[in-house]
Amino acid sequence: MTKKQDFLYVVLAIAVVLVLALVIKPAATGELPGLWGAGEPEPAVTPAWTPTIPPATTVPTPTPVPTWDGKPREIGFVDPGTYQIPTEKNRLNMTVPPAGTAPGVTRWVTYATIDGQWSGTTGIVRVPFPMWRLDYSDITTTNDEIPFFNCQVMDAEDPNRFVRVVTLNFADFLGVKDEPELKKGRWVSTFYEGYHDYYFVINTRRIGSYSLKIQVPEEYVGT
């Protein structure tokens, strides 16, 4: 009987030691208790990759183009040397092309004017429309025998390019002397190129005054 009790005491002592070793001590140190030793450490969780969205590029705001208010603009004169134009009077003399108007155009309005009497070279004017015309019907003479008027429409981006040349001599003035209304329909020249910069070289002889008008279709007003 005594041996049996001693055996029970030994078993209880071993159980107490196991409980202390496997339960009480790990709990006190923060470790998980287990009968079969510490388990494998939990794998570290790597957060999913999140792509970085680049900041949106700011689109520059375009500068608004001012609309035309319908009032004629006056084109002044400048030193011919501005465009490296030779001073000699050897000028091209080209035939005036026939006047014309585009289908559907019912009324032309004046966009800019060139007023003067003497020869000269104007400043640059931009025509911001696809079509325009030059009205040179308002010209007076001081001598009916030898009047002369010459207007060269120049490309401001290429001073060597003559866009068009208008020339009026004695025969032209004589033909409309008694019929001034003919000038209204004949002394105009239409240009089917636009959105461009131009300047004008004018040569006169025995001219009292001239008022050239750059005109555009009325429908362009306010655009």
PDB file of N, CA, C and O in Angstrom, residues 121-154:
ATOM      1  N   THR A 121       4.210 102.532 -97.403  1.00  0.00           N
ATOM      2  CA  THR A 121       4.136 101.127 -97.007  1.00  0.00           C
ATOM      3  C   THR A 121       3.404 101.047 -95.678  1.00  0.00           C
ATOM      4  O   THR A 121       3.767 101.758 -94.732  1.00  0.00           O
ATOM      5  N   THR A 122       2.406 100.213 -95.604  1.00  0.00           N
ATOM      6  CA  THR A 122       1.585 100.143 -94.386  1.00  0.00           C
ATOM      7  C   THR A 122       2.192  99.207 -93.352  1.00  0.00           C
ATOM      8  O   THR A 122       3.118  98.440 -93.631  1.00  0.00           O
ATOM      9  N   GLY A 123       1.624  99.272 -92.159  1.00  0.00           N
ATOM     10  CA  GLY A 123       1.940  98.284 -91.144  1.00  0.00           C
ATOM     11  C   GLY A 123       1.257  96.967 -91.472  1.00  0.00           C
ATOM     12  O   GLY A 123       0.526  96.838 -92.458  1.00  0.00           O
ATOM     13  N   ILE A 124       1.489  95.985 -90.635  1.00  0.00           N
ATOM     14  CA  ILE A 124       0.944  94.646 -90.863  1.00  0.00           C
ATOM     15  C   ILE A 124      -0.471  94.563 -90.302  1.00  0.00           C
ATOM     16  O   ILE A 124      -0.763  95.051 -89.218  1.00  0.00           O
ATOM     17  N   VAL A 125      -1.341  93.938 -91.057  1.00  0.00           N
ATOM     18  CA  VAL A 125      -2.698  93.695 -90.597  1.00  0.00           C
ATOM     19  C   VAL A 125      -2.988  92.208 -90.750  1.00  0.00           C
ATOM     20  O   VAL A 125      -2.617  91.594 -91.753  1.00  0.00           O
ATOM     21  N   ARG A 126      -3.613  91.633 -89.751  1.00  0.00           N
ATOM     22  CA  ARG A 126      -3.989  90.218 -89.820  1.00  0.00           C
ATOM     23  C   ARG A 126      -5.451  90.118 -90.203  1.00  0.00           C
ATOM     24  O   ARG A 126      -6.303  90.791 -89.623  1.00  0.00           O
ATOM     25  N   VAL A 127      -5.733  89.264 -91.179  1.00  0.00           N
ATOM     26  CA  VAL A 127      -7.115  88.997 -91.585  1.00  0.00           C
ATOM     27  C   VAL A 127      -7.504  87.650 -90.991  1.00  0.00           C
ATOM     28  O   VAL A 127      -7.099  86.598 -91.499  1.00  0.00           O
ATOM     29  N   PRO A 128      -8.274  87.634 -89.898  1.00  0.00           N
ATOM     30  CA  PRO A 128      -8.576  86.383 -89.198  1.00  0.00           C
ATOM     31  C   PRO A 128      -9.798  85.660 -89.750  1.00  0.00           C
ATOM     32  O   PRO A 128     -10.552  85.043 -88.981  1.00  0.00           O
ATOM     33  N   PHE A 129     -10.014  85.742 -91.041  1.00  0.00           N
ATOM     34  CA  PHE A 129     -11.168  85.110 -91.673  1.00  0.00           C
ATOM     35  C   PHE A 129     -10.706  84.371 -92.929  1.00  0.00           C
ATOM     36  O   PHE A 129      -9.651  84.685 -93.498  1.00  0.00           O
ATOM     37  N   PRO A 130     -11.464  83.384 -93.388  1.00  0.00           N
ATOM     38  CA  PRO A 130     -11.020  82.582 -94.532  1.00  0.00           C
ATOM     39  C   PRO A 130     -11.126  83.282 -95.881  1.00  0.00           C
ATOM     40  O   PRO A 130     -10.549  82.813 -96.856  1.00  0.00           O
ATOM     41  N   MET A 131     -11.859  84.399 -95.953  1.00  0.00           N
ATOM     42  CA  MET A 131     -12.036  85.082 -97.228  1.00  0.00           C
ATOM     43  C   MET A 131     -12.187  86.574 -96.974  1.00  0.00           C
ATOM     44  O   MET A 131     -12.770  86.996 -95.974  1.00  0.00           O
ATOM     45  N   TRP A 132     -11.667  87.382 -97.896  1.00  0.00           N
ATOM     46  CA  TRP A 132     -11.787  88.825 -97.772  1.00  0.00           C
ATOM     47  C   TRP A 132     -11.612  89.445 -99.158  1.00  0.00           C
ATOM     48  O   TRP A 132     -11.286  88.754-100.122  1.00  0.00           O
ATOM     49  N   ARG A 133     -11.843  90.739 -99.237  1.00  0.00           N
ATOM     50  CA  ARG A 133     -11.627  91.420-100.507  1.00  0.00           C
ATOM     51  C   ARG A 133     -11.076  92.820-100.262  1.00  0.00           C
ATOM     52  O   ARG A 133     -11.259  93.400 -99.183  1.00  0.00           O
ATOM     53  N   LEU A 134     -10.413  93.339-101.281  1.00  0.00           N
ATOM     54  CA  LEU A 134      -9.858  94.683-101.240  1.00  0.00           C
ATOM     55  C   LEU A 134     -10.682  95.562-102.166  1.00  0.00           C
ATOM     56  O   LEU A 134     -10.752  95.323-103.374  1.00  0.00           O
ATOM     57  N   ASP A 135     -11.303  96.573-101.583  1.00  0.00           N
ATOM     58  CA  ASP A 135     -12.108  97.532-102.352  1.00  0.00           C
ATOM     59  C   ASP A 135     -11.277  98.801-102.524  1.00  0.00           C
ATOM     60  O   ASP A 135     -10.966  99.503-101.568  1.00  0.00           O
ATOM     61  N   TYR A 136     -10.882  99.096-103.794  1.00  0.00           N
ATOM     62  CA  TYR A 136     -10.079 100.278-104.075  1.00  0.00           C
ATOM     63  C   TYR A 136     -10.829 101.242-105.000  1.00  0.00           C
ATOM     64  O   TYR A 136     -10.226 101.960-105.811  1.00  0.00           O
ATOM     65  N   SER A 137     -12.152 101.242-104.859  1.00  0.00           N
ATOM     66  CA  SER A 137     -12.977 102.065-105.743  1.00  0.00           C
ATOM     67  C   SER A 137     -13.006 103.538-105.343  1.00  0.00           C
ATOM     68  O   SER A 137     -13.425 104.388-106.129  1.00  0.00           O
ATOM     69  N   ASP A 138     -12.548 103.864-104.144  1.00  0.00           N
ATOM     70  CA  ASP A 138     -12.599 105.251-103.678  1.00  0.00           C
ATOM     71  C   ASP A 138     -11.242 105.922-103.887  1.00  0.00           C
ATOM     72  O   ASP A 138     -10.436 106.061-102.957  1.00  0.00           O
ATOM     73  N   ILE A 139     -10.973 106.314-105.141  1.00  0.00           N
ATOM     74  CA  ILE A 139      -9.717 106.975-105.493  1.00  0.00           C
ATOM     75  C   ILE A 139     -10.044 108.206-106.333  1.00  0.00           C
ATOM     76  O   ILE A 139     -10.817 108.121-107.286  1.00  0.00           O
ATOM     77  N   THR A 140      -9.455 109.332-105.985  1.00  0.00           N
ATOM     78  CA  THR A 140      -9.631 110.558-106.779  1.00  0.00           C
ATOM     79  C   THR A 140      -8.293 110.960-107.393  1.00  0.00           C
ATOM     80  O   THR A 140      -7.223 110.621-106.856  1.00  0.00           O
ATOM     81  N   THR A 141      -8.360 111.684-108.507  1.00  0.00           N
ATOM     82  CA  THR A 141      -7.142 112.103-109.199  1.00  0.00           C
ATOM     83  C   THR A 141      -7.040 113.629-109.224  1.00  0.00           C
ATOM     84  O   THR A 141      -8.039 114.343-109.093  1.00  0.00           O
ATOM     85  N   THR A 142      -5.821 114.114-109.388  1.00  0.00           N
ATOM     86  CA  THR A 142      -5.592 115.555-109.536  1.00  0.00           C
ATOM     87  C   THR A 142      -5.288 115.927-110.988  1.00  0.00           C
ATOM     88  O   THR A 142      -5.228 117.108-111.328  1.00  0.00           O
ATOM     89  N   ASN A 143      -5.099 114.907-111.817  1.00  0.00           N
ATOM     90  CA  ASN A 143      -4.807 115.132-113.224  1.00  0.00           C
ATOM     91  C   ASN A 143      -5.341 113.948-114.013  1.00  0.00           C
ATOM     92  O   ASN A 143      -4.934 112.807-113.780  1.00  0.00           O
ATOM     93  N   ASP A 144      -6.258 114.187-114.934  1.00  0.00           N
ATOM     94  CA  ASP A 144      -6.888 113.099-115.676  1.00  0.00           C
ATOM     95  C   ASP A 144      -6.006 112.540-116.787  1.00  0.00           C
ATOM     96  O   ASP A 144      -6.352 111.544-117.422  1.00  0.00           O
ATOM     97  N   GLU A 145      -4.870 113.134-117.040  1.00  0.00           N
ATOM     98  CA  GLU A 145      -4.044 112.699-118.159  1.00  0.00           C
ATOM     99  C   GLU A 145      -2.993 111.663-117.760  1.00  0.00           C
ATOM    100  O   GLU A 145      -2.725 110.732-118.528  1.00  0.00           O
ATOM    101  N   ILE A 146      -2.419 111.799-116.585  1.00  0.00           N
ATOM    102  CA  ILE A 146      -1.351 110.856-116.196  1.00  0.00           C
ATOM    103  C   ILE A 146      -1.531 110.290-114.778  1.00  0.00           C
ATOM    104  O   ILE A 146      -0.561 110.147-114.031  1.00  0.00           O
ATOM    105  N   PRO A 147      -2.733 109.925-114.377  1.00  0.00           N
ATOM    106  CA  PRO A 147      -2.874 109.344-113.039  1.00  0.00           C
ATOM    107  C   PRO A 147      -2.328 107.909-113.021  1.00  0.00           C
ATOM    108  O   PRO A 147      -2.331 107.214-114.031  1.00  0.00           O
ATOM    109  N   PHE A 148      -1.871 107.514-111.863  1.00  0.00           N
ATOM    110  CA  PHE A 148      -1.332 106.154-111.703  1.00  0.00           C
ATOM    111  C   PHE A 148      -1.512 105.730-110.255  1.00  0.00           C
ATOM    112  O   PHE A 148      -1.235 106.490-109.327  1.00  0.00           O
ATOM    113  N   PHE A 149      -1.983 104.493-110.091  1.00  0.00           N
ATOM    114  CA  PHE A 149      -2.147 103.941-108.739  1.00  0.00           C
ATOM    115  C   PHE A 149      -1.716 102.479-108.777  1.00  0.00           C
ATOM    116  O   PHE A 149      -2.140 101.715-109.651  1.00  0.00           O
ATOM    117  N   ASN A 150      -0.885 102.100-107.813  1.00  0.00           N
ATOM    118  CA  ASN A 150      -0.384 100.722-107.735  1.00  0.00           C
ATOM    119  C   ASN A 150      -0.386 100.274-106.284  1.00  0.00           C
ATOM    120  O   ASN A 150       0.137 100.968-105.405  1.00  0.00           O
ATOM    121  N   CYS A 151      -1.000  99.137-106.032  1.00  0.00           N
ATOM    122  CA  CYS A 151      -1.056  98.583-104.668  1.00  0.00           C
ATOM    123  C   CYS A 151      -0.584  97.133-104.698  1.00  0.00           C
ATOM    124  O   CYS A 151      -1.168  96.302-105.392  1.00  0.00           O
ATOM    125  N   GLN A 152       0.455  96.864-103.958  1.00  0.00           N
ATOM    126  CA  GLN A 152       1.011  95.511-103.873  1.00  0.00           C
ATOM    127  C   GLN A 152       0.626  94.897-102.533  1.00  0.00           C
ATOM    128  O   GLN A 152       0.971  95.427-101.477  1.00  0.00           O
ATOM    129  N   VAL A 153      -0.102  93.801-102.578  1.00  0.00           N
ATOM    130  CA  VAL A 153      -0.493  93.074-101.370  1.00  0.00           C
ATOM    131  C   VAL A 153       0.621  92.077-101.071  1.00  0.00           C
ATOM    132  O   VAL A 153       0.881  91.167-101.860  1.00  0.00           O
ATOM    133  N   MET A 154       1.285  92.264 -99.936  1.00  0.00           N
ATOM    134  CA  MET A 154       2.472  91.473 -99.606  1.00  0.00           C
ATOM    135  C   MET A 154       2.197  90.489 -98.475  1.00  0.00           C
ATOM    136  O   MET A 154       1.400  90.758 -97.574  1.00  0.00           O
TER     137      MET A 154
END
